[in-house]
Amino acid sequence: MIDSMNGMMTMLRERGKIVAPPYDQALLWAVLLLLSFGLVMVYSASIALAEADKSFGHQSTYFLVRHTIFLIIGLLAGLVTFQFPTRFWQKMAPLLFLVGLALLVLVLIPHIGREVNGSRRWIPLIFFTLQPSELMKLFAAMYVADYTVRKAAFLHSFTRGFLPMLAVMLLVAGLLLREPDFGAFAVIAAVSISILWLGGINGRIFAGLLVMLVTGLVFLIWSSPYRLQRITGFMDPWADPYGKGYQLSHALIAFGRGELFGVGLGGSVEKLLYLPEAHTDFLLAVIAEELGFLGVLAVVLAFVWLVMRAFSIAKEAALYERNFSALLAQGIGVWLGMQSFINMGVNMGLLPTKGLTLPLLSFGGSGIVANCIALAILLRIDYENRRLAKGLPA
């Protein structure tokens, strides 16, 4: 598909003017560059762990090979996803949401869901493990966007517009917190609330929702000893650098060693079994150590541009009164922006530790596939905008 699109762009000229590309080339290349950069950094961050752990066969390329496979699957899934118009995804949104709920229930069942470090978030399959919460981020964005469009006339009403959505999202929150996966809950809550707000929900209902959300978050933190320990550890990791502050203290050391230009690609010391989850949750710390402030700045700016582009595509869709497409594009933008912001904040010691990967970069099959599908949908929305701008059917 990409080859055929590039073929269409090989200097097609009409009356001396270059024909506008049928898809967003800048967005596609930005995504491909981030995925490629992530592959390099995952390999760099995981070599020591793969060689040291016998469960990985002492193979230095263990994570490189698996991440490459996930990238191929994700790109193929994105390619297939791009073929379907957004009206198809709007029609499928309720069904996909139910599939996501079923997966969240399955992962909690003993002998089906796999428990790692006290969390039950993964379903082992034949060749890989599925993390339902990653897919649920996309399914929730689709469902809330579809619900907001269908219930647009009732969004001012608490009982007819907001209450049904609240009940559904509380169900999702309950399932995620049973795993527990507080990070995924925070992202899905942010995406859902943003779509409802952008879709025109009553201001007083929205304000009440925010108050309720903040109250709920405070209660969850104070009622859970391990979450409270994460908060206290995050506020002063050096008070217990070998205990609850261990991971953050080593992440901060990595940032400090990197300085402006970094110690060089492959030169990280913290990835040598000092920094836990260096290839997943704390990949940015390895980037900071090896590529320095400039490397981190480039990653931050790339995600800022992605989010801005998503909202720009959403604005264009709204001009053609394609409300579902506009809300879904905004939801994808909020998802990528919120998750990357939380991950970066955790790595830099600005936020408490959360089990969230850096989108498009960190190791993780379910996350990579979900990101690729979401961005393929975003590309499809832009593709349809461009067709409408030319007077063609979407």
mmCIF file of C-alpha atoms in Angstrom:
data_model
loop_
_atom_site.group_PDB
_atom_site.id
_atom_site.type_symbol
_atom_site.label_atom_id
_atom_site.label_comp_id
_atom_site.label_asym_id
_atom_site.label_seq_id
_atom_site.Cartn_x
_atom_site.Cartn_y
_atom_site.Cartn_z
ATOM 1 C CA MET A 1 0.000 0.000 0.000
ATOM 2 C CA ILE A 2 2.775 2.426 0.935
ATOM 3 C CA ASP A 3 4.648 1.557 -2.274
ATOM 4 C CA SER A 4 1.547 2.234 -4.339
ATOM 5 C CA MET A 5 1.049 5.556 -2.557
ATOM 6 C CA ASN A 6 4.660 6.520 -3.186
ATOM 7 C CA GLY A 7 4.141 5.548 -6.823
ATOM 8 C CA MET A 8 1.269 7.975 -7.026
ATOM 9 C CA MET A 9 3.548 10.686 -5.662
ATOM 10 C CA THR A 10 6.391 10.248 -8.161
ATOM 11 C CA MET A 11 6.193 13.720 -9.540
ATOM 12 C CA LEU A 12 2.655 13.588 -10.871
ATOM 13 C CA ARG A 13 2.132 16.948 -12.478
ATOM 14 C CA GLU A 14 -0.930 18.582 -13.862
ATOM 15 C CA ARG A 15 -0.534 21.890 -15.713
ATOM 16 C CA GLY A 16 2.833 22.468 -14.091
ATOM 17 C CA LYS A 17 1.626 21.941 -10.523
ATOM 18 C CA ILE A 18 2.563 19.046 -8.236
ATOM 19 C CA VAL A 19 -0.467 17.010 -7.245
ATOM 20 C CA ALA A 20 -1.090 17.062 -3.478
ATOM 21 C CA PRO A 21 -0.183 13.755 -1.804
ATOM 22 C CA PRO A 22 -3.158 11.515 -1.010
ATOM 23 C CA TYR A 23 -1.937 10.948 2.540
ATOM 24 C CA ASP A 24 0.118 12.745 5.181
ATOM 25 C CA GLN A 25 3.704 11.899 4.254
ATOM 26 C CA ALA A 26 5.158 13.878 7.158
ATOM 27 C CA LEU A 27 3.055 11.988 9.682
ATOM 28 C CA LEU A 28 3.927 8.626 8.151
ATOM 29 C CA TRP A 29 7.653 9.353 8.115
ATOM 30 C CA ALA A 30 7.578 10.707 11.676
ATOM 31 C CA VAL A 31 5.958 7.479 12.867
ATOM 32 C CA LEU A 32 8.398 5.286 10.912
ATOM 33 C CA LEU A 33 11.381 7.233 12.242
ATOM 34 C CA LEU A 34 10.146 6.935 15.841
ATOM 35 C CA LEU A 35 9.593 3.193 15.404
ATOM 36 C CA SER A 36 13.060 2.770 13.908
ATOM 37 C CA PHE A 37 14.671 4.861 16.632
ATOM 38 C CA GLY A 38 12.811 2.806 19.239
ATOM 39 C CA LEU A 39 14.156 -0.408 17.714
ATOM 40 C CA VAL A 40 17.742 0.858 18.016
ATOM 41 C CA MET A 41 17.277 2.056 21.597
ATOM 42 C CA VAL A 42 15.453 -1.098 22.736
ATOM 43 C CA TYR A 43 18.375 -3.154 21.441
ATOM 44 C CA SER A 44 20.893 -0.892 23.150
ATOM 45 C CA ALA A 45 18.982 -0.923 26.454
ATOM 46 C CA SER A 46 18.324 -4.676 26.522
ATOM 47 C CA ILE A 47 21.656 -6.254 25.548
ATOM 48 C CA ALA A 48 22.944 -6.688 29.101
ATOM 49 C CA LEU A 49 19.661 -8.101 30.398
ATOM 50 C CA ALA A 50 19.304 -10.530 27.495
ATOM 51 C CA GLU A 51 22.853 -11.801 27.915
ATOM 52 C CA ALA A 52 22.627 -12.176 31.698
ATOM 53 C CA ASP A 53 19.256 -13.934 32.018
ATOM 54 C CA LYS A 54 19.133 -17.614 31.082
ATOM 55 C CA SER A 55 15.368 -17.371 30.439
ATOM 56 C CA PHE A 56 16.309 -15.305 27.372
ATOM 57 C CA GLY A 57 18.845 -17.892 26.268
ATOM 58 C CA HIS A 58 21.785 -15.564 27.019
ATOM 59 C CA GLN A 59 21.178 -14.160 23.539
ATOM 60 C CA SER A 60 22.059 -10.474 23.225
ATOM 61 C CA THR A 61 19.632 -10.087 20.308
ATOM 62 C CA TYR A 62 16.645 -11.649 22.116
ATOM 63 C CA PHE A 63 14.697 -8.395 22.550
ATOM 64 C CA LEU A 64 15.873 -7.014 19.220
ATOM 65 C CA VAL A 65 14.403 -9.992 17.350
ATOM 66 C CA ARG A 66 11.136 -9.929 19.291
ATOM 67 C CA HIS A 67 10.742 -6.180 18.936
ATOM 68 C CA THR A 68 11.393 -6.444 15.200
ATOM 69 C CA ILE A 69 8.658 -9.077 14.932
ATOM 70 C CA PHE A 70 6.262 -6.835 16.866
ATOM 71 C CA LEU A 71 7.093 -3.931 14.555
ATOM 72 C CA ILE A 72 6.381 -6.026 11.480
ATOM 73 C CA ILE A 73 3.068 -7.221 12.949
ATOM 74 C CA GLY A 74 2.174 -3.670 13.952
ATOM 75 C CA LEU A 75 2.977 -2.234 10.518
ATOM 76 C CA LEU A 76 1.005 -4.986 8.769
ATOM 77 C CA ALA A 77 -1.921 -4.429 11.145
ATOM 78 C CA GLY A 78 -1.733 -0.702 10.424
ATOM 79 C CA LEU A 79 -1.635 -1.358 6.693
ATOM 80 C CA VAL A 80 -4.790 -3.490 6.899
ATOM 81 C CA THR A 81 -6.465 -0.961 9.198
ATOM 82 C CA PHE A 82 -5.842 1.862 6.723
ATOM 83 C CA GLN A 83 -7.927 0.062 4.087
ATOM 84 C CA PHE A 84 -11.154 0.477 6.096
ATOM 85 C CA PRO A 85 -13.055 3.789 6.091
ATOM 86 C CA THR A 86 -13.693 5.490 9.414
ATOM 87 C CA ARG A 87 -17.423 4.801 9.123
ATOM 88 C CA PHE A 88 -16.524 1.113 9.458
ATOM 89 C CA TRP A 89 -14.715 1.777 12.742
ATOM 90 C CA GLN A 90 -17.660 3.847 13.970
ATOM 91 C CA LYS A 91 -19.978 0.943 13.237
ATOM 92 C CA MET A 92 -17.636 -1.525 14.944
ATOM 93 C CA ALA A 93 -16.893 0.661 17.990
ATOM 94 C CA PRO A 94 -19.514 -0.869 20.362
ATOM 95 C CA LEU A 95 -18.527 -4.430 19.408
ATOM 96 C CA LEU A 96 -14.805 -3.741 19.796
ATOM 97 C CA PHE A 97 -15.488 -2.164 23.174
ATOM 98 C CA LEU A 98 -17.289 -5.328 24.291
ATOM 99 C CA VAL A 99 -14.335 -7.401 23.068
ATOM 100 C CA GLY A 100 -12.048 -5.185 25.142
ATOM 101 C CA LEU A 101 -14.235 -5.675 28.229
ATOM 102 C CA ALA A 102 -14.202 -9.450 27.701
ATOM 103 C CA LEU A 103 -10.393 -9.424 27.510
ATOM 104 C CA LEU A 104 -10.167 -7.360 30.711
ATOM 105 C CA VAL A 105 -12.309 -9.969 32.442
ATOM 106 C CA LEU A 106 -10.304 -12.895 31.016
ATOM 107 C CA VAL A 107 -6.995 -11.489 32.211
ATOM 108 C CA LEU A 108 -8.261 -11.578 35.817
ATOM 109 C CA ILE A 109 -9.171 -15.274 35.687
ATOM 110 C CA PRO A 110 -6.520 -17.526 37.307
ATOM 111 C CA HIS A 111 -4.649 -19.804 34.886
ATOM 112 C CA ILE A 112 -5.660 -17.510 31.997
ATOM 113 C CA GLY A 113 -4.085 -14.207 32.992
ATOM 114 C CA ARG A 114 -0.383 -14.186 33.862
ATOM 115 C CA GLU A 115 0.755 -12.490 37.058
ATOM 116 C CA VAL A 116 4.084 -10.645 37.051
ATOM 117 C CA ASN A 117 5.368 -8.597 40.010
ATOM 118 C CA GLY A 118 1.955 -8.676 41.679
ATOM 119 C CA SER A 119 0.037 -7.491 38.605
ATOM 120 C CA ARG A 120 -2.176 -9.644 36.378
ATOM 121 C CA ARG A 121 -2.145 -7.801 33.063
ATOM 122 C CA TRP A 122 -1.147 -10.342 30.417
ATOM 123 C CA ILE A 123 -2.800 -13.246 28.602
ATOM 124 C CA PRO A 124 -0.209 -15.788 27.376
ATOM 125 C CA LEU A 125 -0.760 -16.875 23.794
ATOM 126 C CA ILE A 126 1.257 -19.275 21.664
ATOM 127 C CA PHE A 127 4.085 -16.969 20.581
ATOM 128 C CA PHE A 128 3.530 -13.830 22.660
ATOM 129 C CA THR A 129 1.539 -12.353 25.530
ATOM 130 C CA LEU A 130 -1.418 -10.046 24.974
ATOM 131 C CA GLN A 131 -1.936 -7.013 27.213
ATOM 132 C CA PRO A 132 -5.665 -6.181 26.936
ATOM 133 C CA SER A 133 -5.321 -2.724 28.500
ATOM 134 C CA GLU A 134 -3.261 -1.548 25.503
ATOM 135 C CA LEU A 135 -6.029 -2.485 23.072
ATOM 136 C CA MET A 136 -8.647 -1.071 25.430
ATOM 137 C CA LYS A 137 -7.135 2.409 25.090
ATOM 138 C CA LEU A 138 -7.999 2.379 21.394
ATOM 139 C CA PHE A 139 -11.357 0.641 21.832
ATOM 140 C CA ALA A 140 -12.372 3.113 24.545
ATOM 141 C CA ALA A 141 -11.458 6.089 22.326
ATOM 142 C CA MET A 142 -13.589 4.638 19.514
ATOM 143 C CA TYR A 143 -16.518 3.885 21.793
ATOM 144 C CA VAL A 144 -16.570 7.265 23.557
ATOM 145 C CA ALA A 145 -16.286 9.088 20.216
ATOM 146 C CA ASP A 146 -19.177 7.053 18.798
ATOM 147 C CA TYR A 147 -21.253 7.519 21.967
ATOM 148 C CA THR A 148 -20.654 11.279 21.950
ATOM 149 C CA VAL A 149 -21.843 11.538 18.345
ATOM 150 C CA ARG A 150 -24.904 9.335 18.922
ATOM 151 C CA LYS A 151 -25.903 11.110 22.125
ATOM 152 C CA ALA A 152 -25.025 14.643 21.017
ATOM 153 C CA ALA A 153 -28.569 15.851 21.647
ATOM 154 C CA PHE A 154 -28.497 14.573 25.243
ATOM 155 C CA LEU A 155 -25.026 15.610 26.407
ATOM 156 C CA HIS A 156 -26.569 18.404 28.451
ATOM 157 C CA SER A 157 -28.571 15.831 30.432
ATOM 158 C CA PHE A 158 -26.979 14.009 33.378
ATOM 159 C CA THR A 159 -29.316 11.006 33.312
ATOM 160 C CA ARG A 160 -29.728 10.501 29.552
ATOM 161 C CA GLY A 161 -26.343 11.630 28.303
ATOM 162 C CA PHE A 162 -23.686 11.327 30.966
ATOM 163 C CA LEU A 163 -24.857 8.671 33.423
ATOM 164 C CA PRO A 164 -24.777 5.715 30.968
ATOM 165 C CA MET A 165 -21.215 6.590 29.938
ATOM 166 C CA LEU A 166 -20.197 7.030 33.571
ATOM 167 C CA ALA A 167 -21.488 3.551 34.420
ATOM 168 C CA VAL A 168 -19.575 1.986 31.536
ATOM 169 C CA MET A 169 -16.330 3.766 32.353
ATOM 170 C CA LEU A 170 -16.611 2.853 36.042
ATOM 171 C CA LEU A 171 -16.840 -0.764 34.936
ATOM 172 C CA VAL A 172 -13.660 -0.372 32.874
ATOM 173 C CA ALA A 173 -11.950 1.395 35.777
ATOM 174 C CA GLY A 174 -12.922 -1.384 38.183
ATOM 175 C CA LEU A 175 -11.480 -4.062 35.901
ATOM 176 C CA LEU A 176 -8.239 -2.153 35.321
ATOM 177 C CA LEU A 177 -7.731 -1.458 39.007
ATOM 178 C CA ARG A 178 -8.221 -5.138 39.818
ATOM 179 C CA GLU A 179 -5.167 -6.032 37.709
ATOM 180 C CA PRO A 180 -3.988 -3.449 38.914
ATOM 181 C CA ASP A 181 -3.071 -1.136 36.017
ATOM 182 C CA PHE A 182 -3.391 2.379 37.383
ATOM 183 C CA GLY A 183 -1.458 3.873 34.470
ATOM 184 C CA ALA A 184 -3.820 2.481 31.821
ATOM 185 C CA PHE A 185 -6.775 3.683 33.910
ATOM 186 C CA ALA A 186 -5.333 7.211 33.993
ATOM 187 C CA VAL A 187 -4.819 7.263 30.205
ATOM 188 C CA ILE A 188 -8.275 5.884 29.384
ATOM 189 C CA ALA A 189 -9.904 8.295 31.844
ATOM 190 C CA ALA A 190 -8.056 11.244 30.269
ATOM 191 C CA VAL A 191 -9.007 10.165 26.739
ATOM 192 C CA SER A 192 -12.676 9.620 27.655
ATOM 193 C CA ILE A 193 -13.045 12.896 29.536
ATOM 194 C CA SER A 194 -11.306 14.831 26.755
ATOM 195 C CA ILE A 195 -13.574 13.402 24.055
ATOM 196 C CA LEU A 196 -16.684 14.155 26.107
ATOM 197 C CA TRP A 197 -15.501 17.721 26.704
ATOM 198 C CA LEU A 198 -14.583 18.298 23.074
ATOM 199 C CA GLY A 199 -17.884 16.718 22.048
ATOM 200 C CA GLY A 200 -19.854 19.344 23.935
ATOM 201 C CA ILE A 201 -20.763 17.863 27.320
ATOM 202 C CA ASN A 202 -22.486 20.228 29.764
ATOM 203 C CA GLY A 203 -19.930 22.393 31.585
ATOM 204 C CA ARG A 204 -21.334 21.764 35.059
ATOM 205 C CA ILE A 205 -21.404 18.004 34.482
ATOM 206 C CA PHE A 206 -17.810 18.186 33.259
ATOM 207 C CA ALA A 207 -16.714 20.158 36.331
ATOM 208 C CA GLY A 208 -18.458 17.654 38.596
ATOM 209 C CA LEU A 209 -16.732 14.819 36.760
ATOM 210 C CA LEU A 210 -13.326 16.382 37.331
ATOM 211 C CA VAL A 211 -14.024 16.837 41.045
ATOM 212 C CA MET A 212 -15.184 13.241 41.293
ATOM 213 C CA LEU A 213 -12.134 12.008 39.404
ATOM 214 C CA VAL A 214 -9.678 13.900 41.602
ATOM 215 C CA THR A 215 -11.466 12.691 44.737
ATOM 216 C CA GLY A 216 -11.352 9.125 43.470
ATOM 217 C CA LEU A 217 -7.643 9.339 42.669
ATOM 218 C CA VAL A 218 -6.838 10.678 46.139
ATOM 219 C CA PHE A 219 -8.896 7.893 47.721
ATOM 220 C CA LEU A 220 -7.186 5.212 45.599
ATOM 221 C CA ILE A 221 -3.760 6.502 46.606
ATOM 222 C CA TRP A 222 -4.469 6.784 50.329
ATOM 223 C CA SER A 223 -6.309 3.472 50.519
ATOM 224 C CA SER A 224 -3.502 1.503 48.860
ATOM 225 C CA PRO A 225 -0.204 1.162 50.776
ATOM 226 C CA TYR A 226 1.882 0.382 47.694
ATOM 227 C CA ARG A 227 0.523 3.405 45.788
ATOM 228 C CA LEU A 228 1.190 5.619 48.812
ATOM 229 C CA GLN A 229 4.740 4.268 48.994
ATOM 230 C CA ARG A 230 5.247 5.169 45.333
ATOM 231 C CA ILE A 231 4.143 8.740 46.058
ATOM 232 C CA THR A 232 6.452 9.123 49.038
ATOM 233 C CA GLY A 233 9.319 7.414 47.180
ATOM 234 C CA PHE A 234 8.861 9.694 44.181
ATOM 235 C CA MET A 235 8.966 12.823 46.332
ATOM 236 C CA ASP A 236 12.365 11.909 47.806
ATOM 237 C CA PRO A 237 13.963 8.892 46.097
ATOM 238 C CA TRP A 238 17.304 9.541 47.834
ATOM 239 C CA ALA A 239 15.720 8.905 51.241
ATOM 240 C CA ASP A 240 15.659 5.188 50.367
ATOM 241 C CA PRO A 241 17.893 4.766 47.290
ATOM 242 C CA TYR A 242 18.196 0.990 47.758
ATOM 243 C CA GLY A 243 14.500 0.429 48.423
ATOM 244 C CA LYS A 244 11.422 2.250 47.160
ATOM 245 C CA GLY A 245 13.541 4.967 45.545
ATOM 246 C CA TYR A 246 15.903 2.584 43.745
ATOM 247 C CA GLN A 247 14.409 2.734 40.245
ATOM 248 C CA LEU A 248 13.922 6.493 40.171
ATOM 249 C CA SER A 249 17.324 7.248 41.672
ATOM 250 C CA HIS A 250 19.056 5.233 38.941
ATOM 251 C CA ALA A 251 16.910 6.919 36.268
ATOM 252 C CA LEU A 252 18.022 10.302 37.591
ATOM 253 C CA ILE A 253 21.657 9.144 37.592
ATOM 254 C CA ALA A 254 21.229 8.215 33.925
ATOM 255 C CA PHE A 255 19.888 11.686 33.142
ATOM 256 C CA GLY A 256 22.762 13.258 35.057
ATOM 257 C CA ARG A 257 25.425 11.216 33.262
ATOM 258 C CA GLY A 258 23.995 12.117 29.856
ATOM 259 C CA GLU A 259 24.431 15.871 30.263
ATOM 260 C CA LEU A 260 24.040 17.741 26.958
ATOM 261 C CA PHE A 261 25.278 15.302 24.296
ATOM 262 C CA GLY A 262 25.249 11.955 26.128
ATOM 263 C CA VAL A 263 27.938 9.331 26.613
ATOM 264 C CA GLY A 264 27.365 7.887 23.137
ATOM 265 C CA LEU A 265 25.072 5.250 21.682
ATOM 266 C CA GLY A 266 25.649 1.958 23.522
ATOM 267 C CA GLY A 267 27.681 3.603 26.293
ATOM 268 C CA SER A 268 25.047 3.581 29.037
ATOM 269 C CA VAL A 269 26.140 2.190 32.403
ATOM 270 C CA GLU A 270 22.697 2.207 34.018
ATOM 271 C CA LYS A 271 21.365 -0.336 31.507
ATOM 272 C CA LEU A 272 23.956 -2.826 32.811
ATOM 273 C CA LEU A 273 21.400 -4.332 35.223
ATOM 274 C CA TYR A 274 21.321 -1.241 37.460
ATOM 275 C CA LEU A 275 18.159 0.354 36.081
ATOM 276 C CA PRO A 276 15.140 -2.009 36.112
ATOM 277 C CA GLU A 277 12.862 -2.038 33.046
ATOM 278 C CA ALA A 278 15.438 -0.101 31.034
ATOM 279 C CA HIS A 279 14.012 -1.339 27.704
ATOM 280 C CA THR A 280 10.359 -0.736 28.614
ATOM 281 C CA ASP A 281 9.157 1.845 31.146
ATOM 282 C CA PHE A 282 12.535 3.581 31.575
ATOM 283 C CA LEU A 283 13.769 3.633 27.992
ATOM 284 C CA LEU A 284 13.862 7.441 28.054
ATOM 285 C CA ALA A 285 16.444 7.338 30.847
ATOM 286 C CA VAL A 286 18.736 5.251 28.626
ATOM 287 C CA ILE A 287 18.137 7.703 25.765
ATOM 288 C CA ALA A 288 19.069 10.543 28.132
ATOM 289 C CA GLU A 289 22.275 8.819 29.226
ATOM 290 C CA GLU A 290 23.421 7.825 25.744
ATOM 291 C CA LEU A 291 22.178 10.787 23.679
ATOM 292 C CA GLY A 292 21.941 13.469 26.336
ATOM 293 C CA PHE A 293 19.590 16.403 26.667
ATOM 294 C CA LEU A 294 19.462 16.882 22.906
ATOM 295 C CA GLY A 295 18.278 13.292 22.383
ATOM 296 C CA VAL A 296 15.530 13.689 24.966
ATOM 297 C CA LEU A 297 14.533 17.059 23.496
ATOM 298 C CA ALA A 298 14.203 15.488 20.047
ATOM 299 C CA VAL A 299 11.883 12.791 21.443
ATOM 300 C CA VAL A 300 9.783 15.350 23.314
ATOM 301 C CA LEU A 301 9.427 17.564 20.246
ATOM 302 C CA ALA A 302 8.493 14.559 18.097
ATOM 303 C CA PHE A 303 5.585 13.708 20.398
ATOM 304 C CA VAL A 304 4.516 17.355 20.637
ATOM 305 C CA TRP A 305 4.382 17.455 16.838
ATOM 306 C CA LEU A 306 2.415 14.182 16.673
ATOM 307 C CA VAL A 307 -0.207 15.482 19.102
ATOM 308 C CA MET A 308 -0.485 18.806 17.287
ATOM 309 C CA ARG A 309 -0.868 16.987 13.970
ATOM 310 C CA ALA A 310 -3.604 14.780 15.403
ATOM 311 C CA PHE A 311 -5.562 17.843 16.518
ATOM 312 C CA SER A 312 -4.963 19.528 13.171
ATOM 313 C CA ILE A 313 -6.394 16.487 11.367
ATOM 314 C CA ALA A 314 -9.329 16.527 13.798
ATOM 315 C CA LYS A 315 -9.981 20.200 13.031
ATOM 316 C CA GLU A 316 -10.031 19.475 9.303
ATOM 317 C CA ALA A 317 -12.478 16.591 9.838
ATOM 318 C CA ALA A 318 -14.740 18.846 11.893
ATOM 319 C CA LEU A 319 -14.871 21.349 9.022
ATOM 320 C CA TYR A 320 -16.473 18.609 6.898
ATOM 321 C CA GLU A 321 -18.853 17.743 9.788
ATOM 322 C CA ARG A 322 -17.212 14.348 10.237
ATOM 323 C CA ASN A 323 -17.736 14.443 13.978
ATOM 324 C CA PHE A 324 -16.771 10.852 14.798
ATOM 325 C CA SER A 325 -13.526 11.176 12.842
ATOM 326 C CA ALA A 326 -12.734 14.494 14.523
ATOM 327 C CA LEU A 327 -13.347 13.177 18.039
ATOM 328 C CA LEU A 328 -11.434 9.959 17.395
ATOM 329 C CA ALA A 329 -8.439 11.878 16.018
ATOM 330 C CA GLN A 330 -8.487 14.088 19.101
ATOM 331 C CA GLY A 331 -8.769 11.018 21.316
ATOM 332 C CA ILE A 332 -5.728 9.427 19.651
ATOM 333 C CA GLY A 333 -3.827 12.678 20.123
ATOM 334 C CA VAL A 334 -4.736 12.837 23.816
ATOM 335 C CA TRP A 335 -3.806 9.160 24.246
ATOM 336 C CA LEU A 336 -0.328 9.568 22.726
ATOM 337 C CA GLY A 337 0.217 12.889 24.480
ATOM 338 C CA MET A 338 -0.950 11.755 27.910
ATOM 339 C CA GLN A 339 0.895 8.428 27.890
ATOM 340 C CA SER A 340 4.150 9.947 26.639
ATOM 341 C CA PHE A 341 3.819 12.799 29.160
ATOM 342 C CA ILE A 342 3.321 10.368 32.059
ATOM 343 C CA ASN A 343 6.193 8.139 30.940
ATOM 344 C CA MET A 344 8.550 11.088 30.500
ATOM 345 C CA GLY A 345 7.454 12.582 33.813
ATOM 346 C CA VAL A 346 8.146 9.292 35.596
ATOM 347 C CA ASN A 347 11.583 8.975 33.989
ATOM 348 C CA MET A 348 12.492 12.526 35.001
ATOM 349 C CA GLY A 349 11.180 12.190 38.551
ATOM 350 C CA LEU A 350 8.305 14.618 37.988
ATOM 351 C CA LEU A 351 5.580 11.977 38.485
ATOM 352 C CA PRO A 352 5.236 8.812 40.599
ATOM 353 C CA THR A 353 6.343 5.554 39.031
ATOM 354 C CA LYS A 354 3.700 4.048 36.737
ATOM 355 C CA GLY A 355 3.754 0.986 34.513
ATOM 356 C CA LEU A 356 3.403 2.905 31.258
ATOM 357 C CA THR A 357 5.665 2.508 28.261
ATOM 358 C CA LEU A 358 6.757 5.262 25.886
ATOM 359 C CA PRO A 359 4.496 4.960 22.803
ATOM 360 C CA LEU A 360 6.158 3.807 19.572
ATOM 361 C CA LEU A 361 9.547 3.442 21.287
ATOM 362 C CA SER A 362 9.446 1.075 24.270
ATOM 363 C CA PHE A 363 9.544 -2.710 24.033
ATOM 364 C CA GLY A 364 6.081 -4.283 24.192
ATOM 365 C CA GLY A 365 4.152 -6.117 21.510
ATOM 366 C CA SER A 366 0.596 -5.145 22.443
ATOM 367 C CA GLY A 367 1.519 -1.492 22.840
ATOM 368 C CA ILE A 368 3.360 -1.293 19.514
ATOM 369 C CA VAL A 369 0.513 -2.984 17.627
ATOM 370 C CA ALA A 370 -2.133 -0.773 19.277
ATOM 371 C CA ASN A 371 -0.090 2.364 18.491
ATOM 372 C CA CYS A 372 0.354 1.363 14.842
ATOM 373 C CA ILE A 373 -3.377 0.661 14.419
ATOM 374 C CA ALA A 374 -4.324 3.963 16.048
ATOM 375 C CA LEU A 375 -1.954 5.955 13.858
ATOM 376 C CA ALA A 376 -3.168 4.101 10.752
ATOM 377 C CA ILE A 377 -6.684 5.256 11.632
ATOM 378 C CA LEU A 378 -5.352 8.796 12.046
ATOM 379 C CA LEU A 379 -3.737 8.558 8.608
ATOM 380 C CA ARG A 380 -7.039 7.257 7.201
ATOM 381 C CA ILE A 381 -8.938 10.215 8.670
ATOM 382 C CA ASP A 382 -6.453 12.596 7.021
ATOM 383 C CA TYR A 383 -6.697 10.624 3.752
ATOM 384 C CA GLU A 384 -10.487 11.043 3.744
ATOM 385 C CA ASN A 385 -10.139 14.756 4.559
ATOM 386 C CA ARG A 386 -7.932 15.168 1.513
ATOM 387 C CA ARG A 387 -10.384 13.351 -0.712
ATOM 388 C CA LEU A 388 -13.228 15.560 0.475
ATOM 389 C CA ALA A 389 -11.089 18.638 -0.174
ATOM 390 C CA LYS A 390 -10.812 17.507 -3.809
ATOM 391 C CA GLY A 391 -14.555 16.941 -4.060
ATOM 392 C CA LEU A 392 -14.177 13.152 -3.996
ATOM 393 C CA PRO A 393 -16.175 10.797 -1.751
ATOM 394 C CA ALA A 394 -14.411 9.843 1.491
#
